[in-house]
Amino acid sequence: MNVHPMHPFLARAAAAASGVAAAIPAGQPLDAPTPCGEFDTRTLINHWVLYTSHGLEHRARRTELPGELVARDFTADADWRCAYAAQLERAVAAWGEPAAWEGDVDLGGSPVPAVGIARMLIIELVLHGWDVARAVGTEIEVDDELALLVGEIVEENAGLYRQYAGFAETVSVPDGASAWERALAASGRDPRWKA
């Protein structure tokens, strides 16, 4: 089976997100602020889990997210970290099917090429992964090649994301900033942000 060249990046982004979730200690308070000003940690984690694991699989399969999932507090389950990792594996496997990358995906009544959707989901995995990591005082592991791709996708979609308040304006970073810091800054995130 021919795997789409973007699929390994999707798998690496999912692994990075899963690593962030696994590093959050049991009993960690989830009421802290996050780099996403409108979300506290619990709200952000629920958004992240819903769209980057369940949403990721449903986009591949061209199915609607059930209302029950949209309303769920995933963090109420003591085992949510393992459940998130398992759902990410299912979602990445769904994108392992060549048909998942063909044609369009309906995005709120607008058809968007499946490859474009997958690329946006890659940045959702790692950018919100960074947001969650910062909020709880851990880190996300993003290799340089993935960071360069994230920066490219951020630049491609920055206008759209800013139109819907998904990104703030670009943050300035020093000349020696890493590819990952530049990608964060281009999405309106301050790489120096701490809870």
mmCIF file of N, CA and C in Angstrom, residues 127-195:
data_model
loop_
_atom_site.group_PDB
_atom_site.id
_atom_site.type_symbol
_atom_site.label_atom_id
_atom_site.label_comp_id
_atom_site.label_asym_id
_atom_site.label_seq_id
_atom_site.Cartn_x
_atom_site.Cartn_y
_atom_site.Cartn_z
ATOM 1 N N LEU A 127 0.783 22.557 17.777
ATOM 2 C CA LEU A 127 0.640 23.893 18.370
ATOM 3 C C LEU A 127 -0.185 23.826 19.650
ATOM 4 N N HIS A 128 -1.338 23.133 19.597
ATOM 5 C CA HIS A 128 -2.101 22.980 20.839
ATOM 6 C C HIS A 128 -1.363 22.060 21.812
ATOM 7 N N GLY A 129 -0.574 21.134 21.294
ATOM 8 C CA GLY A 129 0.271 20.328 22.171
ATOM 9 C C GLY A 129 1.233 21.203 22.950
ATOM 10 N N TRP A 130 1.822 22.188 22.270
ATOM 11 C CA TRP A 130 2.716 23.135 22.951
ATOM 12 C C TRP A 130 1.932 23.962 23.965
ATOM 13 N N ASP A 131 0.735 24.407 23.590
ATOM 14 C CA ASP A 131 -0.091 25.190 24.512
ATOM 15 C C ASP A 131 -0.351 24.405 25.804
ATOM 16 N N VAL A 132 -0.747 23.133 25.639
ATOM 17 C CA VAL A 132 -1.032 22.285 26.805
ATOM 18 C C VAL A 132 0.238 22.075 27.618
ATOM 19 N N ALA A 133 1.334 21.762 26.936
ATOM 20 C CA ALA A 133 2.604 21.520 27.632
ATOM 21 C C ALA A 133 3.006 22.740 28.456
ATOM 22 N N ARG A 134 2.921 23.914 27.861
ATOM 23 C CA ARG A 134 3.288 25.124 28.590
ATOM 24 C C ARG A 134 2.377 25.357 29.788
ATOM 25 N N ALA A 135 1.095 25.102 29.612
ATOM 26 C CA ALA A 135 0.131 25.334 30.689
ATOM 27 C C ALA A 135 0.410 24.445 31.899
ATOM 28 N N VAL A 136 0.903 23.235 31.664
ATOM 29 C CA VAL A 136 1.135 22.295 32.776
ATOM 30 C C VAL A 136 2.616 22.188 33.153
ATOM 31 N N GLY A 137 3.477 22.967 32.486
ATOM 32 C CA GLY A 137 4.887 23.004 32.856
ATOM 33 C C GLY A 137 5.739 21.888 32.296
ATOM 34 N N THR A 138 5.336 21.322 31.143
ATOM 35 C CA THR A 138 6.165 20.308 30.495
ATOM 36 C C THR A 138 6.573 20.820 29.112
ATOM 37 N N GLU A 139 7.125 19.939 28.300
ATOM 38 C CA GLU A 139 7.589 20.316 26.962
ATOM 39 C C GLU A 139 6.972 19.381 25.922
ATOM 40 N N ILE A 140 7.016 19.796 24.662
ATOM 41 C CA ILE A 140 6.644 18.934 23.550
ATOM 42 C C ILE A 140 7.888 18.709 22.706
ATOM 43 N N GLU A 141 8.053 17.491 22.234
ATOM 44 C CA GLU A 141 9.212 17.136 21.418
ATOM 45 C C GLU A 141 8.839 17.236 19.939
ATOM 46 N N VAL A 142 9.381 18.242 19.264
ATOM 47 C CA VAL A 142 9.128 18.443 17.832
ATOM 48 C C VAL A 142 10.486 18.500 17.137
ATOM 49 N N ASP A 143 10.761 17.540 16.261
ATOM 50 C CA ASP A 143 12.051 17.518 15.580
ATOM 51 C C ASP A 143 12.123 18.644 14.543
ATOM 52 N N ASP A 144 13.327 18.941 14.082
ATOM 53 C CA ASP A 144 13.534 20.093 13.197
ATOM 54 C C ASP A 144 12.771 19.970 11.881
ATOM 55 N N GLU A 145 12.739 18.769 11.311
ATOM 56 C CA GLU A 145 12.049 18.585 10.035
ATOM 57 C C GLU A 145 10.550 18.843 10.193
ATOM 58 N N LEU A 146 9.966 18.329 11.277
ATOM 59 C CA LEU A 146 8.551 18.572 11.549
ATOM 60 C C LEU A 146 8.325 20.056 11.843
ATOM 61 N N ALA A 147 9.233 20.680 12.590
ATOM 62 C CA ALA A 147 9.100 22.104 12.904
ATOM 63 C C ALA A 147 9.104 22.960 11.632
ATOM 64 N N LEU A 148 9.963 22.617 10.680
ATOM 65 C CA LEU A 148 10.003 23.359 9.408
ATOM 66 C C LEU A 148 8.685 23.207 8.655
ATOM 67 N N LEU A 149 8.140 21.987 8.648
ATOM 68 C CA LEU A 149 6.853 21.769 7.988
ATOM 69 C C LEU A 149 5.756 22.558 8.694
ATOM 70 N N VAL A 150 5.753 22.540 10.018
ATOM 71 C CA VAL A 150 4.742 23.287 10.775
ATOM 72 C C VAL A 150 4.832 24.772 10.430
ATOM 73 N N GLY A 151 6.047 25.300 10.372
ATOM 74 C CA GLY A 151 6.214 26.709 10.009
ATOM 75 C C GLY A 151 5.658 27.012 8.628
ATOM 76 N N GLU A 152 5.896 26.106 7.698
ATOM 77 C CA GLU A 152 5.387 26.269 6.329
ATOM 78 C C GLU A 152 3.848 26.271 6.316
ATOM 79 N N ILE A 153 3.255 25.332 7.054
ATOM 80 C CA ILE A 153 1.790 25.243 7.088
ATOM 81 C C ILE A 153 1.187 26.449 7.800
ATOM 82 N N VAL A 154 1.843 26.895 8.866
ATOM 83 C CA VAL A 154 1.372 28.091 9.580
ATOM 84 C C VAL A 154 1.354 29.281 8.630
ATOM 85 N N GLU A 155 2.437 29.478 7.887
ATOM 86 C CA GLU A 155 2.507 30.608 6.956
ATOM 87 C C GLU A 155 1.418 30.510 5.889
ATOM 88 N N GLU A 156 1.177 29.293 5.383
ATOM 89 C CA GLU A 156 0.149 29.085 4.354
ATOM 90 C C GLU A 156 -1.251 29.450 4.848
ATOM 91 N N ASN A 157 -1.511 29.178 6.126
ATOM 92 C CA ASN A 157 -2.869 29.302 6.661
ATOM 93 C C ASN A 157 -3.061 30.455 7.635
ATOM 94 N N ALA A 158 -2.024 31.271 7.826
ATOM 95 C CA ALA A 158 -2.096 32.309 8.855
ATOM 96 C C ALA A 158 -3.259 33.272 8.627
ATOM 97 N N GLY A 159 -3.484 33.666 7.386
ATOM 98 C CA GLY A 159 -4.573 34.603 7.104
ATOM 99 C C GLY A 159 -5.923 34.040 7.511
ATOM 100 N N LEU A 160 -6.159 32.786 7.157
ATOM 101 C CA LEU A 160 -7.429 32.131 7.501
ATOM 102 C C LEU A 160 -7.579 32.010 9.015
ATOM 103 N N TYR A 161 -6.525 31.547 9.693
ATOM 104 C CA TYR A 161 -6.599 31.369 11.143
ATOM 105 C C TYR A 161 -6.811 32.710 11.843
ATOM 106 N N ARG A 162 -6.158 33.755 11.369
ATOM 107 C CA ARG A 162 -6.339 35.066 12.016
ATOM 108 C C ARG A 162 -7.746 35.602 11.779
ATOM 109 N N GLN A 163 -8.306 35.296 10.630
ATOM 110 C CA GLN A 163 -9.670 35.730 10.318
ATOM 111 C C GLN A 163 -10.660 35.180 11.344
ATOM 112 N N TYR A 164 -10.392 33.968 11.840
ATOM 113 C CA TYR A 164 -11.285 33.330 12.818
ATOM 114 C C TYR A 164 -10.703 33.334 14.229
ATOM 115 N N ALA A 165 -9.743 34.220 14.471
ATOM 116 C CA ALA A 165 -9.127 34.408 15.793
ATOM 117 C C ALA A 165 -8.420 33.146 16.300
ATOM 118 N N GLY A 166 -7.985 32.287 15.377
ATOM 119 C CA GLY A 166 -7.221 31.099 15.765
ATOM 120 C C GLY A 166 -5.753 31.402 16.017
ATOM 121 N N PHE A 167 -5.230 32.436 15.359
ATOM 122 C CA PHE A 167 -3.857 32.898 15.561
ATOM 123 C C PHE A 167 -3.894 34.372 15.944
ATOM 124 N N ALA A 168 -2.950 34.752 16.793
ATOM 125 C CA ALA A 168 -2.714 36.177 17.040
ATOM 126 C C ALA A 168 -1.691 36.670 16.013
ATOM 127 N N GLU A 169 -1.340 37.931 16.097
ATOM 128 C CA GLU A 169 -0.325 38.477 15.191
ATOM 129 C C GLU A 169 1.036 37.845 15.498
ATOM 130 N N THR A 170 1.896 37.813 14.500
ATOM 131 C CA THR A 170 3.228 37.221 14.638
ATOM 132 C C THR A 170 3.991 37.866 15.790
ATOM 133 N N VAL A 171 4.689 37.035 16.542
ATOM 134 C CA VAL A 171 5.520 37.486 17.662
ATOM 135 C C VAL A 171 6.954 37.571 17.164
ATOM 136 N N SER A 172 7.675 38.612 17.558
ATOM 137 C CA SER A 172 9.073 38.718 17.126
ATOM 138 C C SER A 172 9.945 37.786 17.964
ATOM 139 N N VAL A 173 10.925 37.169 17.306
ATOM 140 C CA VAL A 173 11.871 36.271 17.983
ATOM 141 C C VAL A 173 13.280 36.672 17.567
ATOM 142 N N PRO A 174 14.287 36.318 18.355
ATOM 143 C CA PRO A 174 15.670 36.679 18.011
ATOM 144 C C PRO A 174 16.126 36.014 16.712
ATOM 145 N N ASP A 175 17.164 36.563 16.105
ATOM 146 C CA ASP A 175 17.694 36.029 14.846
ATOM 147 C C ASP A 175 18.075 34.554 14.949
ATOM 148 N N GLY A 176 18.566 34.120 16.091
ATOM 149 C CA GLY A 176 19.014 32.735 16.239
ATOM 150 C C GLY A 176 17.920 31.771 16.666
ATOM 151 N N ALA A 177 16.663 32.177 16.560
ATOM 152 C CA ALA A 177 15.558 31.320 17.003
ATOM 153 C C ALA A 177 15.523 30.038 16.188
ATOM 154 N N SER A 178 15.103 28.960 16.835
ATOM 155 C CA SER A 178 15.003 27.664 16.157
ATOM 156 C C SER A 178 13.808 27.660 15.200
ATOM 157 N N ALA A 179 13.778 26.646 14.332
ATOM 158 C CA ALA A 179 12.644 26.499 13.411
ATOM 159 C C ALA A 179 11.337 26.371 14.190
ATOM 160 N N TRP A 180 11.366 25.669 15.315
ATOM 161 C CA TRP A 180 10.166 25.481 16.131
ATOM 162 C C TRP A 180 9.738 26.805 16.763
ATOM 163 N N GLU A 181 10.691 27.564 17.285
ATOM 164 C CA GLU A 181 10.347 28.872 17.866
ATOM 165 C C GLU A 181 9.786 29.814 16.802
ATOM 166 N N ARG A 182 10.334 29.756 15.590
ATOM 167 C CA ARG A 182 9.813 30.601 14.510
ATOM 168 C C ARG A 182 8.402 30.186 14.106
ATOM 169 N N ALA A 183 8.146 28.871 14.098
ATOM 170 C CA ALA A 183 6.797 28.391 13.773
ATOM 171 C C ALA A 183 5.803 28.849 14.832
ATOM 172 N N LEU A 184 6.172 28.731 16.100
ATOM 173 C CA LEU A 184 5.301 29.197 17.184
ATOM 174 C C LEU A 184 5.017 30.685 17.036
ATOM 175 N N ALA A 185 6.080 31.451 16.806
ATOM 176 C CA ALA A 185 5.937 32.906 16.702
ATOM 177 C C ALA A 185 5.053 33.303 15.529
ATOM 178 N N ALA A 186 5.179 32.581 14.407
ATOM 179 C CA ALA A 186 4.366 32.891 13.229
ATOM 180 C C ALA A 186 2.887 32.635 13.495
ATOM 181 N N SER A 187 2.595 31.727 14.450
ATOM 182 C CA SER A 187 1.198 31.437 14.798
ATOM 183 C C SER A 187 0.675 32.377 15.885
ATOM 184 N N GLY A 188 1.496 33.348 16.269
ATOM 185 C CA GLY A 188 1.079 34.298 17.294
ATOM 186 C C GLY A 188 1.365 33.841 18.709
ATOM 187 N N ARG A 189 2.169 32.786 18.848
ATOM 188 C CA ARG A 189 2.526 32.281 20.169
ATOM 189 C C ARG A 189 3.905 32.790 20.568
ATOM 190 N N ASP A 190 4.040 33.211 21.808
ATOM 191 C CA ASP A 190 5.331 33.667 22.307
ATOM 192 C C ASP A 190 6.096 32.466 22.853
ATOM 193 N N PRO A 191 7.193 32.071 22.211
ATOM 194 C CA PRO A 191 7.930 30.882 22.682
ATOM 195 C C PRO A 191 8.397 30.994 24.139
ATOM 196 N N ARG A 192 8.402 32.220 24.677
ATOM 197 C CA ARG A 192 8.849 32.410 26.066
ATOM 198 C C ARG A 192 7.709 32.330 27.081
ATOM 199 N N TRP A 193 6.475 32.110 26.585
ATOM 200 C CA TRP A 193 5.305 32.119 27.476
ATOM 201 C C TRP A 193 5.433 31.035 28.540
ATOM 202 N N LYS A 194 5.111 31.393 29.787
ATOM 203 C CA LYS A 194 5.062 30.420 30.877
ATOM 204 C C LYS A 194 3.822 30.695 31.705
ATOM 205 N N ALA A 195 3.266 29.613 32.272
ATOM 206 C CA ALA A 195 2.053 29.761 33.104
ATOM 207 C C ALA A 195 2.410 30.578 34.347
#
